[in-house]
GROMACS .gro file of C-alpha atoms in nm:
model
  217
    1UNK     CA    1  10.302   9.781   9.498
    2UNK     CA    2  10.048  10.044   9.493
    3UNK     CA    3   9.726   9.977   9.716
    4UNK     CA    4   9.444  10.071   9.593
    5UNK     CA    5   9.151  10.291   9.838
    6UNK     CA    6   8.782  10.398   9.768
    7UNK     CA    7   8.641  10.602  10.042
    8UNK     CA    8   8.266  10.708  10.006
    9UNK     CA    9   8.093  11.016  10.116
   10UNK     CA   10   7.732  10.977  10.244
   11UNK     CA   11   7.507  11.196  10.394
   12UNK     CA   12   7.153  11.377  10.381
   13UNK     CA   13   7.170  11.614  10.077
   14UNK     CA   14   7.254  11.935  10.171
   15UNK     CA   15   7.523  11.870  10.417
   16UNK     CA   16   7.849  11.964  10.236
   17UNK     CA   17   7.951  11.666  10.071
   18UNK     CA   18   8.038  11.788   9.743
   19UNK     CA   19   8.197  12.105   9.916
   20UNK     CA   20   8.414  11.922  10.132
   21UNK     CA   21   8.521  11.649   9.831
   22UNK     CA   22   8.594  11.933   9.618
   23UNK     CA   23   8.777  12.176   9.866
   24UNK     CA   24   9.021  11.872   9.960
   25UNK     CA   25   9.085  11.792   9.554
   26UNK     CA   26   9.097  12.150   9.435
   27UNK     CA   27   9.194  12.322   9.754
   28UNK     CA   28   8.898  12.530   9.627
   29UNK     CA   29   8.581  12.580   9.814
   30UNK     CA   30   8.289  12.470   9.627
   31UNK     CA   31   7.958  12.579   9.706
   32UNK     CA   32   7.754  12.426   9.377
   33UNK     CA   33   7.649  12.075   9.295
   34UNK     CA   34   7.399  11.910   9.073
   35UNK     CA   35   7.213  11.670   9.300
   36UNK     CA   36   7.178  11.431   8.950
   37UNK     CA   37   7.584  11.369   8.968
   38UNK     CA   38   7.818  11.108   9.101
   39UNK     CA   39   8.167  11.218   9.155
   40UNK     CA   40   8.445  11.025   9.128
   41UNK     CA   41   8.797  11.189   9.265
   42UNK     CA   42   9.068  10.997   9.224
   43UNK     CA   43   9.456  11.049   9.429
   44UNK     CA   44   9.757  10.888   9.351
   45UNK     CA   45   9.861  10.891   9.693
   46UNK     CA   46  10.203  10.827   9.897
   47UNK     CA   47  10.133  10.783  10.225
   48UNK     CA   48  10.424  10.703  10.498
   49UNK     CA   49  10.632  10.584  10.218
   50UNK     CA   50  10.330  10.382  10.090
   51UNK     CA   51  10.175  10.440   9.743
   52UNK     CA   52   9.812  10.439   9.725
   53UNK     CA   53   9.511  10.484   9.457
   54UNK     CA   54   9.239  10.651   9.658
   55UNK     CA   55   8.906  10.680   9.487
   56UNK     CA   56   8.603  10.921   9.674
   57UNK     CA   57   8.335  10.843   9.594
   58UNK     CA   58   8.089  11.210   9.622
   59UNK     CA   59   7.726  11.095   9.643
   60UNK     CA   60   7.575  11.405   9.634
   61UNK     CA   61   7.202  11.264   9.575
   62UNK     CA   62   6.867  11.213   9.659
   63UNK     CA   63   6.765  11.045  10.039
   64UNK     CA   64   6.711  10.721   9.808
   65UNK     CA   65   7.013  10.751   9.638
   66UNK     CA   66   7.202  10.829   9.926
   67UNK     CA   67   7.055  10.489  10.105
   68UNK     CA   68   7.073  10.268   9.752
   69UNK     CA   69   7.393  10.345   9.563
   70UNK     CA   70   7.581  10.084   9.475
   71UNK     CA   71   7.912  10.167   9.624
   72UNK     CA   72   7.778  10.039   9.963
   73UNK     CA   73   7.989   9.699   9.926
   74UNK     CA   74   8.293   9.802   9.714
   75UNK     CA   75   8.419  10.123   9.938
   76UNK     CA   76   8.679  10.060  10.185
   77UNK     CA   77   8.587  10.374  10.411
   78UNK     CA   78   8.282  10.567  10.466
   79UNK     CA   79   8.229  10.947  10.596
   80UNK     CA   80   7.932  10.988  10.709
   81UNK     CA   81   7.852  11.372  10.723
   82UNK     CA   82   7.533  11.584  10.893
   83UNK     CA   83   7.519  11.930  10.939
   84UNK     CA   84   7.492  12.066  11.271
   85UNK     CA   85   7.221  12.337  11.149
   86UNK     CA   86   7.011  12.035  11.008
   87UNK     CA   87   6.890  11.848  11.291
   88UNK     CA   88   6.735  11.612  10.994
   89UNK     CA   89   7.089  11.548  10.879
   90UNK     CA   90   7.193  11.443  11.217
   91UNK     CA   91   6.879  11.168  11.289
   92UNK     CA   92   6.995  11.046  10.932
   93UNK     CA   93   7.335  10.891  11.018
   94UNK     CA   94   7.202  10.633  11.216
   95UNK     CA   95   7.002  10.510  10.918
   96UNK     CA   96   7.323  10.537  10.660
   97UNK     CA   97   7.558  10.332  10.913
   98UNK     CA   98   7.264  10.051  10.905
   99UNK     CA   99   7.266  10.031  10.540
  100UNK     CA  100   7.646   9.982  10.549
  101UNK     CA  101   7.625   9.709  10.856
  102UNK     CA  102   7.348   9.513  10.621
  103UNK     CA  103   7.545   9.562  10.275
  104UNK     CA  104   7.874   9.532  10.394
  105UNK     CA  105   8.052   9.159  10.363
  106UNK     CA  106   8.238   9.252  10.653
  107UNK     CA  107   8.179   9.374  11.026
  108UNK     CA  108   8.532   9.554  10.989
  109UNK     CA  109   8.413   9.865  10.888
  110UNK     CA  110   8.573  10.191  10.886
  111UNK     CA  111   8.414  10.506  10.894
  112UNK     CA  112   8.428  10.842  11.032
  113UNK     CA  113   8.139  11.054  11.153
  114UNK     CA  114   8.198  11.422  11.050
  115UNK     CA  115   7.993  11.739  11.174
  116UNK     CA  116   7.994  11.938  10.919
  117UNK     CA  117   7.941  12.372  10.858
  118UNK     CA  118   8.103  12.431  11.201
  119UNK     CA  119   8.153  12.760  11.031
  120UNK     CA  120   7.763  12.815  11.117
  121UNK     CA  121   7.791  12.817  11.482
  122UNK     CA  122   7.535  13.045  11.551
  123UNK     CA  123   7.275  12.809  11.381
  124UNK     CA  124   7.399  12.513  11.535
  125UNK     CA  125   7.157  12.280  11.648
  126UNK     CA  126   7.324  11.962  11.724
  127UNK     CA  127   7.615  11.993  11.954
  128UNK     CA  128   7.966  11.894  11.971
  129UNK     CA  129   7.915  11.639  12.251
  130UNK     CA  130   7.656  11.453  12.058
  131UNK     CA  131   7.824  11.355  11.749
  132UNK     CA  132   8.068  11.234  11.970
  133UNK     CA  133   7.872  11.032  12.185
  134UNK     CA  134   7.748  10.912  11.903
  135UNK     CA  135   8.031  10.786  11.730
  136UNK     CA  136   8.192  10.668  12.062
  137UNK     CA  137   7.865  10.458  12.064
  138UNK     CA  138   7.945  10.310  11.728
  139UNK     CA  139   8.338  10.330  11.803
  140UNK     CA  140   8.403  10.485  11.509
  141UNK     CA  141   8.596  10.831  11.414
  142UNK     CA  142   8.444  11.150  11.488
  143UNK     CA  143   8.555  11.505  11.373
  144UNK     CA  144   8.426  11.830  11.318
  145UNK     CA  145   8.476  12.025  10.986
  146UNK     CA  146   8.385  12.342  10.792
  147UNK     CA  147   8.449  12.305  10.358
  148UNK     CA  148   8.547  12.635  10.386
  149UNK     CA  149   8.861  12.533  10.622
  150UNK     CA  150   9.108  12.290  10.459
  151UNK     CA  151   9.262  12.184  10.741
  152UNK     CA  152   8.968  12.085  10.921
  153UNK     CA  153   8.835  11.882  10.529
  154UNK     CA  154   9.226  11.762  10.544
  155UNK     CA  155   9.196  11.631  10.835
  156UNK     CA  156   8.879  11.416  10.810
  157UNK     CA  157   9.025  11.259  10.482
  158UNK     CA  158   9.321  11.139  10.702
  159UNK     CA  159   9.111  10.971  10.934
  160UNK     CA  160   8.971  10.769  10.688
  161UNK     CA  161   9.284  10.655  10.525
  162UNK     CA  162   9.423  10.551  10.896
  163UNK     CA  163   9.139  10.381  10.966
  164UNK     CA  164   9.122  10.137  10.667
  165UNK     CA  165   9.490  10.058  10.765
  166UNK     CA  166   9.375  10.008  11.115
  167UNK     CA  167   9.075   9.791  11.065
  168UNK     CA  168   9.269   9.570  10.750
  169UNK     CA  169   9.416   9.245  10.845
  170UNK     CA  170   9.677   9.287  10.594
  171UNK     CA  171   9.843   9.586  10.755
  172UNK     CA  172  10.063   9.614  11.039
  173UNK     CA  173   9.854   9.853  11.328
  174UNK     CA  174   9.885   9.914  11.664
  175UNK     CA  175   9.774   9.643  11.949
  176UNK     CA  176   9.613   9.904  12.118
  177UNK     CA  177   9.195   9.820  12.043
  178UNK     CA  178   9.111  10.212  12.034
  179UNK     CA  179   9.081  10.318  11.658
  180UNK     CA  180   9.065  10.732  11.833
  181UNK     CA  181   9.389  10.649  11.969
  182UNK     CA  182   9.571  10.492  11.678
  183UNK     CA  183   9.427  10.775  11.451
  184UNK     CA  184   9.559  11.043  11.676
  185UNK     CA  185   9.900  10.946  11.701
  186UNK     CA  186   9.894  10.981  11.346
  187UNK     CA  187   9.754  11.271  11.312
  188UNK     CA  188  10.111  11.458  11.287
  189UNK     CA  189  10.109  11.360  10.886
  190UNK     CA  190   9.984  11.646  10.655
  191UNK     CA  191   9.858  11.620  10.296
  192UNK     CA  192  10.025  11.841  10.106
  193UNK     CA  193   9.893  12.094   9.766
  194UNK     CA  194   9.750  11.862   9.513
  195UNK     CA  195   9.832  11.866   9.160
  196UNK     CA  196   9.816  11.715   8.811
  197UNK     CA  197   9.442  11.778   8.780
  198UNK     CA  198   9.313  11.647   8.573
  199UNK     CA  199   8.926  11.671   8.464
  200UNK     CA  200   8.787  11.315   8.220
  201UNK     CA  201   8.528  11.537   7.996
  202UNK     CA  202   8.402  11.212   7.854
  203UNK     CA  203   8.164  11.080   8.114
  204UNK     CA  204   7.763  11.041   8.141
  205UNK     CA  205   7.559  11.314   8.333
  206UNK     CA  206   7.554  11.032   8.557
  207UNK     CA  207   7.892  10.989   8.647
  208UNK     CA  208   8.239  11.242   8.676
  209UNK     CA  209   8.540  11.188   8.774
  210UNK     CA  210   8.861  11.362   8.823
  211UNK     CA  211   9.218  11.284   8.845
  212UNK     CA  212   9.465  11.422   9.050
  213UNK     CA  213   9.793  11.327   9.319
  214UNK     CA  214   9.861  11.416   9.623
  215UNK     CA  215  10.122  11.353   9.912
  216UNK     CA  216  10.123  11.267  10.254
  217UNK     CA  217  10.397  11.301  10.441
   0.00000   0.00000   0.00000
């Protein structure tokens, strides 16, 4: 039975989002958005021998938009990104994970906090130590991440997916009560080259979305 995933990407605009949605999809990096657009991306996924639908969701709005969309209480995961050259980005995240808390049916909540453009380290103005605090704060996932490294955008996308396996009820996960811990002994799986794009060229300005599969082995 395939299971079916929708992981959203939130964050102050500006921060990478569509870069790193794009770059994991396309293994292409993407440096151009239109700020008007959602972005639907959509996997068929097998994941330890498990077959998945995985949905992100790229929000790559407005501050309003960002805080309003609708996919607040129908995604399973949530990355939160900032860019640690945008100290604005950074105070931000703290007002996205409320949002989620007050929309969400559910205090189960996955999410992973991501710094993203490590690839500007000499403009870095929010350090390492305090996304982590941060997220250990929240007890949540925390990773660092350039678009331009695939790995590193890999990587972040297969927090997520452990994480919603962690947290659900349904699933069989580790006794051990540190989500950090489960994740990393995971972390030893590796997506491999997507392919099958597929691109739906009869959507609104509003609304894309893309198809394409991937595995994770």
């Amino acid at each position: 039975m395939r299971r079916h995933r929708q992981i959203a990407l939130l964050g102050f605009p500006g921060v990478g989002k569509s870069s790193l949605a794009h770059h994991f999809v396309y293994k292409q990096f993407y440096n151009e958005y239109d700020p008007n657009i959602k972005t639907n991306l959509h996997y068929q996924c097998v994941i330890e021998d498990e077959e998945y639908d995985l949905v992100i969701v790229d929000n790559a709005g407005s501050d309003q938009y960002t805080l309003n969309h609708s996919d607040f209480d129908t995604s399973d995961a949530y990355i939160i990104i900032y860019a640690i050259d945008d100290r604005q980005s950074f105070e931000m995240v703290s007002k996205i994970r409320d949002k989620i808390i007050s929309t969400s049916p559910t205090t189960r909540i996955p999410m992973v906090l991501v710094g993203n453009k490590i690839d500007r380290k000499d403009e870095r103005v929010v350090s390492t130590e305090e996304g982590r605090l941060l997220a250990h704060a929240w007890n949540i996932h925390f990773t660092e991440a350039s678009a331009m490294n695939l790995e590193a955008v890999k990587k972040l996308f297969e927090k997520s997916i452990y994480a919603i396996n962690y947290l659900d009820p349904t699933e069989d996960t580790n006794e051990d009560n540190s989500i950090e811990k489960h994740t990393n002994e995971k972390n030893s799986s590796s997506f491999r080259n997507g392919f099958n794009k597929k691109q739906n060229g009869n959507l609104s300005s509003k609304d894309q979305s893309s198809k394409t599969i991937c595995i994770i082995s």
